[in-house]
Coordinates of C-alpha atoms and ligand atoms in Angstrom, one line a residue:
Chain C
M208 CA -17.0 54.5 66.6
L209 CA -20.4 55.2 68.3
K210 CA -21.0 58.7 69.7
I211 CA -24.2 59.6 71.5
T212 CA -24.6 63.2 72.5
N213 CA -27.2 64.6 74.9
L214 CA -30.0 62.2 73.8
H215 CA -33.5 62.8 75.0
K216 CA -36.7 60.8 74.5
T217 CA -40.1 61.2 76.2
F218 CA -42.8 58.6 75.5
N219 CA -46.4 59.7 75.5
P220 CA -45.5 63.4 76.0
G221 CA -48.2 65.6 77.5
T222 CA -50.2 62.7 79.0
V223 CA -50.3 61.3 82.5
N224 CA -48.2 58.4 81.1
A225 CA -45.4 60.7 79.9
K226 CA -42.1 58.9 80.5
H227 CA -38.7 60.6 80.1
A228 CA -37.0 57.4 79.1
L229 CA -33.7 58.9 77.9
N230 CA -32.6 62.0 79.8
G231 CA -29.5 63.5 78.4
L232 CA -27.7 60.3 77.5
N233 CA -24.0 60.6 76.5
L234 CA -21.9 57.6 75.4
E235 CA -18.8 57.2 73.3
L236 CA -17.5 53.8 72.2
R237 CA -14.1 53.1 70.8
E238 CA -13.5 50.6 68.0
G239 CA -13.5 47.0 69.5
D240 CA -15.2 48.0 72.8
F241 CA -17.3 45.3 74.3
V242 CA -19.6 47.1 76.7
T243 CA -22.0 45.4 79.1
V244 CA -25.0 47.4 80.3
I245 CA -26.9 46.9 83.5
G246 CA -29.6 48.9 85.3
G247 CA -33.0 48.5 87.0
N248 CA -36.3 47.9 85.3
G249 CA -37.3 50.9 83.2
A250 CA -33.8 52.5 83.4
G251 CA -33.8 53.0 79.7
K252 CA -31.5 50.3 78.5
S253 CA -33.6 48.9 75.7
T254 CA -34.7 52.5 74.8
M255 CA -31.0 53.4 74.3
L256 CA -30.5 50.4 72.0
N257 CA -33.7 51.1 70.1
A258 CA -32.6 54.7 69.6
I259 CA -29.2 53.6 68.2
A260 CA -31.1 51.2 65.9
G261 CA -33.5 53.8 64.8
V262 CA -36.7 52.2 66.0
F263 CA -37.9 55.7 66.9
S264 CA -36.4 59.1 66.4
P265 CA -35.2 60.9 69.5
D266 CA -36.6 64.2 70.6
Y267 CA -33.2 65.8 71.0
G268 CA -29.6 64.8 70.6
K269 CA -27.3 63.2 68.1
I270 CA -26.2 59.7 67.2
E271 CA -23.1 59.1 65.2
I272 CA -21.8 55.8 63.9
D273 CA -18.3 55.8 62.5
G274 CA -18.5 59.6 62.0
V275 CA -21.8 59.4 60.1
D276 CA -24.7 61.2 61.7
V277 CA -27.4 58.6 61.6
T278 CA -29.9 60.4 63.9
N279 CA -32.5 60.8 61.1
I280 CA -31.7 57.7 59.0
P281 CA -34.6 55.2 59.0
E282 CA -34.3 51.9 60.8
Y283 CA -34.0 49.7 57.7
K284 CA -31.2 51.8 56.2
R285 CA -29.3 52.1 59.5
A286 CA -29.4 48.3 59.7
A287 CA -26.4 48.4 57.3
Y288 CA -24.2 49.4 60.2
L289 CA -25.8 47.1 62.9
G290 CA -26.3 43.6 64.0
R291 CA -29.1 43.1 66.5
V292 CA -30.3 40.2 68.7
F293 CA -33.4 40.7 70.8
Q294 CA -34.6 39.3 74.1
D295 CA -37.5 37.5 72.4
P296 CA -36.2 34.6 70.3
M297 CA -39.2 34.9 68.0
K298 CA -38.3 38.5 66.9
G299 CA -35.0 37.8 65.3
T300 CA -35.8 35.2 62.6
A301 CA -38.5 34.5 60.1
A302 CA -40.2 31.4 61.4
D303 CA -41.8 30.1 58.1
M304 CA -38.5 30.4 56.2
E305 CA -35.6 27.9 56.2
I306 CA -32.5 28.4 58.3
A307 CA -30.5 28.9 55.1
E308 CA -33.0 31.4 53.7
N309 CA -32.8 33.4 56.9
L310 CA -29.1 33.5 56.7
S311 CA -29.1 34.6 53.1
I312 CA -31.4 37.5 53.9
A313 CA -29.0 38.6 56.7
A314 CA -26.0 38.2 54.4
R315 CA -27.5 40.9 52.1
R316 CA -28.1 43.4 54.9
G317 CA -27.0 46.8 53.7
T318 CA -26.8 45.8 50.0
K319 CA -29.4 46.4 47.4
R320 CA -31.6 43.3 47.0
R321 CA -31.7 42.3 43.3
L322 CA -33.7 40.0 41.1
V323 CA -31.2 37.3 41.1
W324 CA -31.3 33.9 42.8
G325 CA -31.5 34.5 46.5
L326 CA -29.6 31.4 47.7
P327 CA -27.0 30.0 45.2
R328 CA -25.9 26.5 45.9
K329 CA -22.3 27.5 46.8
E330 CA -23.6 30.0 49.4
R331 CA -25.9 27.3 50.9
E332 CA -22.8 25.0 51.3
S333 CA -20.9 27.8 53.0
Y334 CA -23.6 28.1 55.6
K335 CA -23.1 24.5 56.7
A336 CA -19.6 25.3 58.0
L337 CA -20.9 28.4 59.7
L338 CA -23.7 26.5 61.5
A339 CA -21.3 23.7 62.4
E340 CA -19.3 26.2 64.4
L341 CA -22.3 26.8 66.6
D342 CA -22.0 23.2 67.7
L343 CA -25.8 22.8 68.0
G344 CA -26.2 20.2 65.3
L345 CA -27.8 22.7 62.9
E346 CA -25.4 22.1 60.0
N347 CA -27.6 19.3 58.7
R348 CA -30.8 21.2 59.1
L349 CA -30.2 24.0 56.5
S350 CA -33.7 23.5 55.0
S351 CA -35.5 23.2 58.3
K352 CA -38.0 26.0 59.0
V353 CA -36.7 28.2 61.8
G354 CA -40.0 27.9 63.6
L355 CA -39.1 24.3 64.4
L356 CA -36.1 25.3 66.4
S357 CA -35.8 25.7 70.1
G358 CA -35.5 29.2 71.6
G359 CA -31.7 28.7 72.2
Q360 CA -31.2 27.5 68.7
R361 CA -33.1 30.4 67.3
Q362 CA -31.0 32.9 69.3
A363 CA -27.8 31.3 68.1
V364 CA -29.1 31.5 64.5
T365 CA -30.1 35.2 65.1
L366 CA -26.6 35.8 66.4
L367 CA -25.1 34.3 63.2
M368 CA -27.5 36.5 61.2
A369 CA -26.4 39.6 63.1
T370 CA -22.8 39.0 62.4
I371 CA -22.7 37.1 59.0
K372 CA -22.3 40.5 57.4
E373 CA -19.8 42.1 59.7
P374 CA -21.6 44.9 61.5
K375 CA -19.9 48.1 62.7
L376 CA -21.8 47.7 65.9
L377 CA -23.4 44.6 67.5
L378 CA -26.5 45.3 69.8
L379 CA -27.6 42.6 72.2
D380 CA -30.7 43.3 74.3
E381 CA -30.8 40.6 77.0
H382 CA -30.5 38.0 74.3
T383 CA -30.2 35.2 76.7
A384 CA -32.9 36.2 79.2
A385 CA -35.5 34.0 77.7
L386 CA -33.4 30.9 77.8
D387 CA -32.8 28.3 80.5
P388 CA -29.4 28.7 82.4
K389 CA -27.6 26.0 80.5
T390 CA -28.7 27.2 77.0
A391 CA -28.1 30.8 78.1
A392 CA -24.5 30.0 79.0
K393 CA -24.0 28.3 75.7
V394 CA -25.4 31.2 73.7
L395 CA -23.2 33.6 75.7
Q396 CA -20.2 31.5 75.0
I397 CA -21.0 31.6 71.3
T398 CA -21.5 35.4 71.5
E399 CA -18.0 35.8 73.1
K400 CA -16.4 33.7 70.5
I401 CA -17.9 35.6 67.6
V402 CA -17.2 39.0 69.1
K403 CA -13.6 38.0 69.7
E404 CA -13.1 36.5 66.3
H405 CA -14.2 39.6 64.4
N406 CA -13.2 42.1 67.1
L407 CA -16.7 43.5 67.0
T408 CA -17.7 46.7 68.8
T409 CA -20.5 45.4 71.0
V410 CA -23.2 46.7 73.4
M411 CA -24.7 43.9 75.5
I412 CA -27.6 44.5 78.0
T413 CA -27.8 41.9 80.7
H414 CA -29.6 41.6 84.0
N415 CA -27.0 39.2 85.3
M416 CA -24.4 41.2 87.2
R417 CA -21.9 38.4 87.1
D418 CA -22.1 38.2 83.3
A419 CA -21.8 41.9 83.1
I420 CA -18.6 41.8 85.0
R421 CA -17.2 38.7 83.3
Y422 CA -17.7 39.7 79.7
G423 CA -16.4 42.7 77.9
N424 CA -13.8 45.4 78.6
R425 CA -16.2 48.1 79.9
L426 CA -19.4 48.2 82.0
I427 CA -22.0 50.9 82.2
M428 CA -24.9 51.2 84.6
M429 CA -28.0 53.1 83.6
H430 CA -30.5 54.9 85.9
E431 CA -33.4 57.1 84.9
G432 CA -32.4 57.5 81.3
R433 CA -28.7 58.2 81.8
I434 CA -25.4 56.5 82.5
I435 CA -24.5 56.7 86.2
V436 CA -21.6 54.3 86.4
D437 CA -18.9 53.7 83.7
V438 CA -16.0 51.5 84.5
S439 CA -13.4 49.9 82.2
G440 CA -10.0 48.3 81.9
E441 CA -8.4 47.0 85.0
E442 CA -10.9 48.7 87.3
K443 CA -13.7 46.6 85.7
E444 CA -11.7 43.5 85.8
K445 CA -11.4 43.6 89.6
L446 CA -15.0 44.6 90.1
T447 CA -17.2 42.6 92.4
V448 CA -21.0 42.5 92.6
E449 CA -20.9 44.1 96.0
Q450 CA -18.7 47.0 94.7
L451 CA -21.1 47.4 91.8
L452 CA -24.1 47.7 94.1
G453 CA -22.1 50.2 96.2
L454 CA -21.3 52.2 93.1
F455 CA -25.0 52.3 92.2
S456 CA -26.3 53.6 95.5
K457 CA -23.5 56.2 95.7
A458 CA -24.3 57.5 92.2
S459 CA -28.1 57.3 92.4
G460 CA -28.6 57.8 96.1
D461 CA -31.0 54.8 95.8
E462 CA -31.0 51.1 96.5
F463 CA -30.6 49.0 93.4
S464 CA -33.9 47.4 92.5
S465 CA -34.7 45.2 89.7
D466 CA -37.1 42.2 90.0
R467 CA -35.1 40.4 87.5
A468 CA -31.5 41.3 88.4
I469 CA -29.3 38.3 89.2
L470 CA -26.8 39.5 91.8
G471 CA -24.6 36.6 92.4
Chain V
M134 CA -76.4 14.0 32.6
G135 CA -76.8 17.7 33.3
F136 CA -74.2 17.7 36.0
I137 CA -71.7 15.8 33.8
N138 CA -72.2 18.2 31.0
A139 CA -71.6 21.1 33.3
I140 CA -68.2 19.8 34.5
P141 CA -66.0 21.3 31.7
G142 CA -67.5 24.7 32.3
A143 CA -67.1 24.4 36.0
M144 CA -63.5 23.4 35.5
A145 CA -62.8 26.3 33.2
Q146 CA -64.3 28.9 35.6
G147 CA -62.7 27.1 38.5
L148 CA -59.3 27.6 36.9
I149 CA -59.8 31.3 36.3
W150 CA -60.9 31.7 39.9
R151 CA -57.8 29.9 40.9
L152 CA -55.7 32.4 39.1
F153 CA -57.6 34.9 41.3
A154 CA -56.8 32.8 44.4
I155 CA -53.1 32.7 43.5
G156 CA -53.1 36.5 43.5
L157 CA -55.0 36.6 46.8
Y158 CA -52.5 34.0 48.2
I159 CA -49.7 36.6 47.9
S160 CA -51.4 39.1 50.1
Y161 CA -53.2 36.8 52.4
K162 CA -50.5 34.1 53.0
I163 CA -47.2 35.7 52.0
L164 CA -47.7 39.3 53.2
D165 CA -50.2 38.3 55.9
I166 CA -52.6 41.1 54.9
A167 CA -56.3 40.5 54.3
D168 CA -56.5 42.7 51.2
L169 CA -60.1 43.6 50.2
T170 CA -58.9 45.6 47.1
V171 CA -59.2 42.3 45.2
D172 CA -63.0 42.6 45.0
G173 CA -62.5 45.8 43.0
S174 CA -59.4 45.0 41.1
I175 CA -60.8 41.8 39.6
C176 CA -63.6 44.0 38.1
T177 CA -61.0 46.6 37.0
G178 CA -59.2 43.9 35.0
A179 CA -62.4 42.9 33.3
C180 CA -63.4 46.5 32.5
V181 CA -60.0 47.5 31.1
L182 CA -59.9 44.4 28.9
A183 CA -63.5 44.8 27.7
V184 CA -63.1 48.5 26.8
L185 CA -59.7 48.1 25.1
L186 CA -60.7 44.9 23.2
S187 CA -63.9 46.5 21.9
S188 CA -61.9 49.4 20.6
G189 CA -59.8 47.0 18.6
V190 CA -56.7 46.6 20.8
N191 CA -54.8 43.3 20.5
V192 CA -56.0 40.9 23.2
Y193 CA -52.5 40.3 24.6
L194 CA -52.0 44.0 25.0
C195 CA -55.3 44.2 26.7
L196 CA -54.2 41.5 29.2
I197 CA -51.0 43.5 29.9
A198 CA -53.0 46.7 30.4
A199 CA -55.4 44.8 32.8
F200 CA -52.4 43.6 34.8
I201 CA -51.0 47.0 35.1
A202 CA -54.3 48.6 36.1
G203 CA -54.7 46.0 38.9
A204 CA -51.1 46.5 40.0
L205 CA -51.8 50.3 40.3
A206 CA -54.8 49.6 42.5
G207 CA -52.5 47.5 44.7
V208 CA -50.0 50.3 44.8
V209 CA -52.8 52.7 46.0
T210 CA -53.8 50.3 48.8
G211 CA -50.1 49.8 49.7
L212 CA -49.6 53.5 50.0
F213 CA -52.7 54.0 52.0
H214 CA -51.4 51.4 54.4
T215 CA -47.7 52.2 54.6
A216 CA -47.4 55.9 53.8
M217 CA -50.6 57.0 55.5
G218 CA -50.8 54.5 58.3
I219 CA -54.3 53.3 57.5
P220 CA -55.0 49.7 58.7
A221 CA -54.7 47.3 55.8
I222 CA -58.3 46.1 55.9
L223 CA -59.6 49.7 55.7
A224 CA -57.0 50.7 53.1
G225 CA -58.4 47.8 50.9
I226 CA -62.0 48.9 51.5
L227 CA -61.1 52.5 50.5
T228 CA -59.4 51.4 47.3
Q229 CA -62.3 49.1 46.6
L230 CA -64.7 52.0 46.8
I231 CA -62.4 54.1 44.6
L232 CA -62.4 51.3 42.0
W233 CA -66.1 51.0 42.1
S234 CA -66.3 54.6 40.7
L235 CA -63.4 54.2 38.4
N236 CA -64.7 50.9 36.9
L237 CA -68.0 52.6 36.1
K238 CA -66.0 55.4 34.4
I239 CA -63.8 53.0 32.5
L240 CA -66.8 50.9 31.3
G241 CA -69.0 53.9 30.7
K242 CA -72.1 51.8 31.6
A243 CA -73.1 48.9 33.9
N244 CA -72.0 46.2 31.5
L245 CA -70.3 45.8 28.1
A246 CA -70.5 42.7 25.9
I247 CA -67.4 41.3 24.2
S248 CA -68.9 38.5 22.2
A249 CA -66.5 35.8 21.0
R250 CA -68.1 36.0 17.6
K251 CA -67.1 39.6 17.2
Y252 CA -63.7 39.8 18.9
S253 CA -60.7 37.6 18.9
V254 CA -60.7 36.4 22.5
L255 CA -58.4 33.8 24.0
L256 CA -61.2 31.8 25.6
S257 CA -65.0 31.7 25.8
S258 CA -67.7 29.6 27.3
M259 CA -68.6 28.4 23.8
D260 CA -65.5 26.2 23.8
N261 CA -65.1 25.0 27.3
W262 CA -62.2 22.6 26.6
K263 CA -60.2 25.4 25.0
A264 CA -61.1 27.6 27.9
I265 CA -59.7 24.9 30.3
V266 CA -56.4 24.7 28.3
V267 CA -56.0 28.5 28.1
S268 CA -56.7 29.1 31.8
A269 CA -54.6 26.2 32.8
I270 CA -51.7 27.7 30.8
F271 CA -52.1 31.0 32.6
C272 CA -52.2 29.3 36.0
I273 CA -49.0 27.4 35.2
L274 CA -47.2 30.5 33.8
V275 CA -48.1 32.5 36.8
I276 CA -47.1 29.8 39.3
V277 CA -43.8 29.3 37.6
G278 CA -43.2 33.0 37.4
L279 CA -44.0 33.4 41.1
Y280 CA -41.9 30.5 42.1
L281 CA -38.9 32.0 40.4
F282 CA -39.6 35.4 41.8
F283 CA -40.0 34.3 45.4
Y284 CA -36.6 32.6 45.3
T285 CA -34.8 35.8 44.3
E286 CA -33.2 38.2 46.8
V287 CA -36.2 40.5 46.4
G288 CA -38.6 37.6 46.7
F289 CA -37.0 36.4 49.9
S290 CA -37.2 39.8 51.4
I291 CA -40.9 40.1 50.6
K292 CA -41.6 36.7 52.2
A293 CA -39.6 37.8 55.3
T294 CA -41.6 41.0 55.4
G295 CA -44.8 39.0 55.7
D296 CA -43.3 36.6 58.1
N297 CA -41.6 38.9 60.6
E298 CA -41.4 42.6 60.1
H299 CA -39.2 43.1 63.1
M300 CA -36.6 40.8 61.7
S301 CA -36.9 42.2 58.3
R302 CA -36.2 45.8 59.4
A303 CA -33.3 44.7 61.5
Q304 CA -31.9 43.0 58.4
G305 CA -32.2 46.2 56.3
V306 CA -35.4 45.2 54.5
N307 CA -37.6 48.1 53.4
V308 CA -40.8 46.6 54.6
D309 CA -43.1 49.4 53.4
L310 CA -41.7 49.2 49.8
N311 CA -42.1 45.4 49.9
K312 CA -45.7 45.6 51.0
V313 CA -46.5 47.9 48.1
I314 CA -44.7 45.6 45.6
G315 CA -46.4 42.5 47.0
L316 CA -49.9 44.2 46.8
A317 CA -49.1 45.4 43.3
I318 CA -48.2 41.9 42.1
S319 CA -51.2 40.4 43.9
N320 CA -53.7 42.8 42.4
G321 CA -52.1 42.6 39.0
I322 CA -52.7 38.8 38.9
V323 CA -56.2 39.3 40.3
A324 CA -57.0 41.8 37.5
L325 CA -55.5 39.3 35.0
A326 CA -58.0 36.7 36.3
G327 CA -60.8 39.3 35.9
A328 CA -59.7 39.9 32.2
L329 CA -59.9 36.2 31.5
L330 CA -63.2 35.9 33.3
A331 CA -64.7 38.7 31.1
Q332 CA -63.6 36.9 28.0
Y333 CA -65.0 33.6 29.2
Q334 CA -68.4 35.2 30.1
G335 CA -68.4 37.4 27.0
F336 CA -69.0 40.5 29.0
A337 CA -67.7 42.8 31.7
D338 CA -70.0 43.8 34.4
I339 CA -69.7 46.4 37.1
N340 CA -70.9 43.9 39.7
M341 CA -68.5 41.1 39.0
G342 CA -66.1 40.4 41.8
R343 CA -68.4 41.3 44.7
G344 CA -67.5 38.9 47.4
A345 CA -64.7 37.4 45.3
I346 CA -62.4 37.5 48.3
V347 CA -64.6 35.0 50.0
I348 CA -64.5 32.5 47.1
G349 CA -60.7 33.0 46.9
L350 CA -60.2 32.4 50.6
A351 CA -62.3 29.2 50.3
A352 CA -60.0 28.0 47.6
I353 CA -56.9 28.9 49.5
I354 CA -58.1 27.3 52.7
I355 CA -59.4 24.1 51.2
G356 CA -56.4 23.8 49.0
L357 CA -53.8 24.4 51.7
S358 CA -55.5 22.1 54.2
V359 CA -54.8 19.3 51.8
S360 CA -51.5 20.3 50.2
M361 CA -49.8 21.2 53.5
K362 CA -50.4 17.7 54.7
I363 CA -48.8 16.2 51.5
M364 CA -45.8 18.5 51.3
P365 CA -45.4 22.0 52.7
N366 CA -43.6 23.8 50.0
F367 CA -44.3 26.8 47.8
V368 CA -45.2 25.1 44.5
V369 CA -47.2 22.3 46.1
S370 CA -49.2 24.9 48.1
L371 CA -50.0 26.9 44.9
I372 CA -51.1 23.8 43.1
G373 CA -53.2 23.0 46.1
V374 CA -54.8 26.4 45.8
V375 CA -55.6 25.7 42.1
C376 CA -57.1 22.3 43.0
G377 CA -59.0 23.9 45.8
G378 CA -60.5 26.3 43.3
I379 CA -61.6 23.5 41.0
A380 CA -63.1 21.6 43.9
Y381 CA -65.0 24.6 45.0
Y382 CA -66.5 25.1 41.5
L383 CA -67.4 21.5 41.1
V384 CA -69.3 21.6 44.4
Y385 CA -70.8 24.9 43.3
T386 CA -72.0 23.4 40.1
F387 CA -73.3 20.3 41.8
V388 CA -75.3 22.5 44.3
I389 CA -76.9 24.4 41.4
F390 CA -77.6 21.1 39.7
L391 CA -79.4 19.9 42.9
G392 CA -81.6 22.9 42.5
L393 CA -80.5 24.9 45.5
D394 CA -81.4 28.6 45.4
T395 CA -78.3 30.3 43.9
D396 CA -79.1 33.5 45.8
L397 CA -77.9 31.7 48.9
L398 CA -74.6 30.7 47.4
K399 CA -72.5 33.6 48.6
M400 CA -73.9 33.1 52.1
L401 CA -73.0 29.5 52.0
S402 CA -69.5 30.4 50.7
A403 CA -69.1 32.8 53.6
L404 CA -70.2 30.3 56.1
V405 CA -67.8 27.6 54.8
V406 CA -64.9 30.1 55.0
A407 CA -66.0 31.1 58.5
I408 CA -65.9 27.5 59.6
F409 CA -62.5 26.8 58.0
L410 CA -61.1 29.9 59.6
A411 CA -62.5 29.0 62.9
V412 CA -61.1 25.4 63.0
P413 CA -57.5 26.3 64.0
Y414 CA -58.8 28.5 66.8
L415 CA -61.4 26.0 68.0
K416 CA -58.7 23.3 68.0
T417 CA -56.4 25.3 70.3
R418 CA -59.3 26.2 72.5
Y419 CA -60.9 22.9 73.0
F420 CA -58.0 20.6 72.5
K421 CA -55.5 22.6 74.5
K422 CA -54.5 19.9 76.8
Q423 CA -53.5 17.7 74.0
R424 CA -51.5 20.5 72.4
I425 CA -49.6 21.2 75.5
Y426 CA -48.7 17.6 75.7
E427 CA -47.5 17.5 72.1
D428 CA -45.5 20.7 72.6
A429 CA -43.8 19.2 75.6
L430 CA -43.1 16.1 73.5
T431 CA -41.4 18.0 70.7
E432 CA -39.5 20.1 73.1
A433 CA -38.1 17.0 74.8
E434 CA -37.2 15.6 71.4
E435 CA -35.4 18.7 70.4
K436 CA -33.5 18.7 73.7
E437 CA -32.4 15.2 73.1
E438 CA -31.3 16.1 69.6
T439 CA -29.2 19.0 70.9
N440 CA -27.7 16.7 73.6
N441 CA -26.9 14.1 71.1
A442 CA -25.3 16.5 68.7
Ligands
ATP137 N1 -42.7 52.4 73.1 C1 -42.9 52.9 74.4 N2 -44.0 53.6 74.7 C2 -44.1 54.1 75.9 N3 -43.3 53.9 76.9 C3 -42.1 53.2 76.7 C4 -41.9 52.7 75.4 N4 -40.7 52.0 75.4 C5 -40.3 52.2 76.7 N5 -41.1 52.9 77.4 C6 -40.9 53.3 78.8 O1 -39.6 53.8 78.9 C7 -39.0 53.4 80.1 C8 -37.7 52.7 79.8 O2 -37.9 51.5 79.2 P1 -36.8 50.5 78.7 O3 -37.5 49.4 78.0 O4 -35.8 51.2 78.0 O5 -36.3 49.9 80.1 P2 -35.1 48.8 80.3 O6 -34.0 49.5 81.0 O7 -34.8 48.1 79.1 O8 -35.8 47.9 81.4 P3 -35.9 46.3 81.5 O9 -34.8 45.9 82.3 O10 -37.2 46.1 82.2 O11 -35.9 45.8 80.1 C9 -40.0 52.5 80.8 O12 -40.6 53.2 81.8 C10 -40.9 52.1 79.8 O13 -42.2 51.9 80.3
MG138 MG1 -35.2 46.1 78.3

């Protein structure tokens, strides 16, 4: 499904700020895998997702999605394969446009945009049902500007946008980190529902170890630009936070440190 | 009496400048780019029309040619910005300079008369009422056209590009292409306004359009500050821009009538725009406390809404 081979990326090469953010990263996902990703600050988690999405081109290595080499395909074209939700609720939606308009733009991801009506009445109606499933009371606010929504509502809408046109791969970068605990739980619950319904191959970065253990069928831990722990199946199911920390210090010879990690 | 007599002329010119402001609206408000190309492309539109018309080309073909010339200028700015990574403001200034030379080459001299007596123009200052009708028709056609366009799939993606590039790219929108398209449409309309202005004045002049962006911004800002309070939607805001333009020209005419030194007008326009642009900033700076309170209030309301739902 997704195959990353020996990926390297150095930011600001040749300067004092040079940062080898991806250091020979290898990762292979099977169809329907739901992988959670943890790791300390600066471990390279976001950089990995951005590399997959094509925000920058890697210095070395190869990225394949579904057998297609996408390493050099520009971000907007690669979007055809991907659904993305970001940490910042502002990033995923166009604030000055209506909820329905945002959804209609997402529904055409990966198709050629034409000079035809952008939001036919029938399509608008269909969004009502879709929004109702979120259970956030948005189904009657189709023509509200997204900018009027709360952070949690915006993330939920972004999640819908990421999956309205079924992506081959769903990329979630700490998409609940900016939300209060109650809203975060709600958005996570929606995430799991959507992922299960469509059996989406998903990569979810989180700084909450419990969530990382609870969700998905596979867990990877990153450190200094590569994957140092990779557990799946039954082994992951039985995992505890303490074991996870143990795995980390064994693999990295270091104490786990992240000012934002939630351990318990 | 003098002021009353000057009103039709002020309205006609105001409407033409509003067509210009509508073009500017696309770059300034929709794409979120301050595009200085317009100071040059309005003149290009006038020059292209004047030269073609005086060599006997049908006036409608002249208008189409003016639109295309303006659109090409927009494409140049767009490519400077997207393909060559030049900041948008600088890209606009560069194209403006290029146009300054090109306009001189097109016109062949500093100005060219296209008298309504000699050529079949659509409007002229000799018949202000007709000029009002003709320019109003152009404004309406352009507004309707843009309304339809910005509700298509392509139009949505251009609006999204200006609103949130990050989101647009993630949704597979080619933001670079969209910026070029948007700037082309914007400058095409601006050049069309220039072509109408040349007919109204009866000549094209290499200096017309200098500082036009300031007048255009004045219209947009005045117009939007009113129309957004009434009803924040696309058509209402464009109509607001048109009315803002007329209001600006009525004030302009009135000031001239009062005997104010017209040399100072551009300075006054610039100061008015500066004040209007500063208002939102000053508001947040000096009325912060109140804002925070209001934000907390809406947040609480939203929470309640979600809880109720
Ligand atoms: N665009 C960039 N320019 C320069 N340096 C960058 C850039 N993006 C990331 N980095 C650096 O690369 C390293 C990895 O960053 P990354 O954002 O991937 O970390 P992360 O694992 O997502 O951490 P966090 O948990 O804090 O989000 C960091 O040292 C960061 O400063
Ligand atoms: Mg990160």
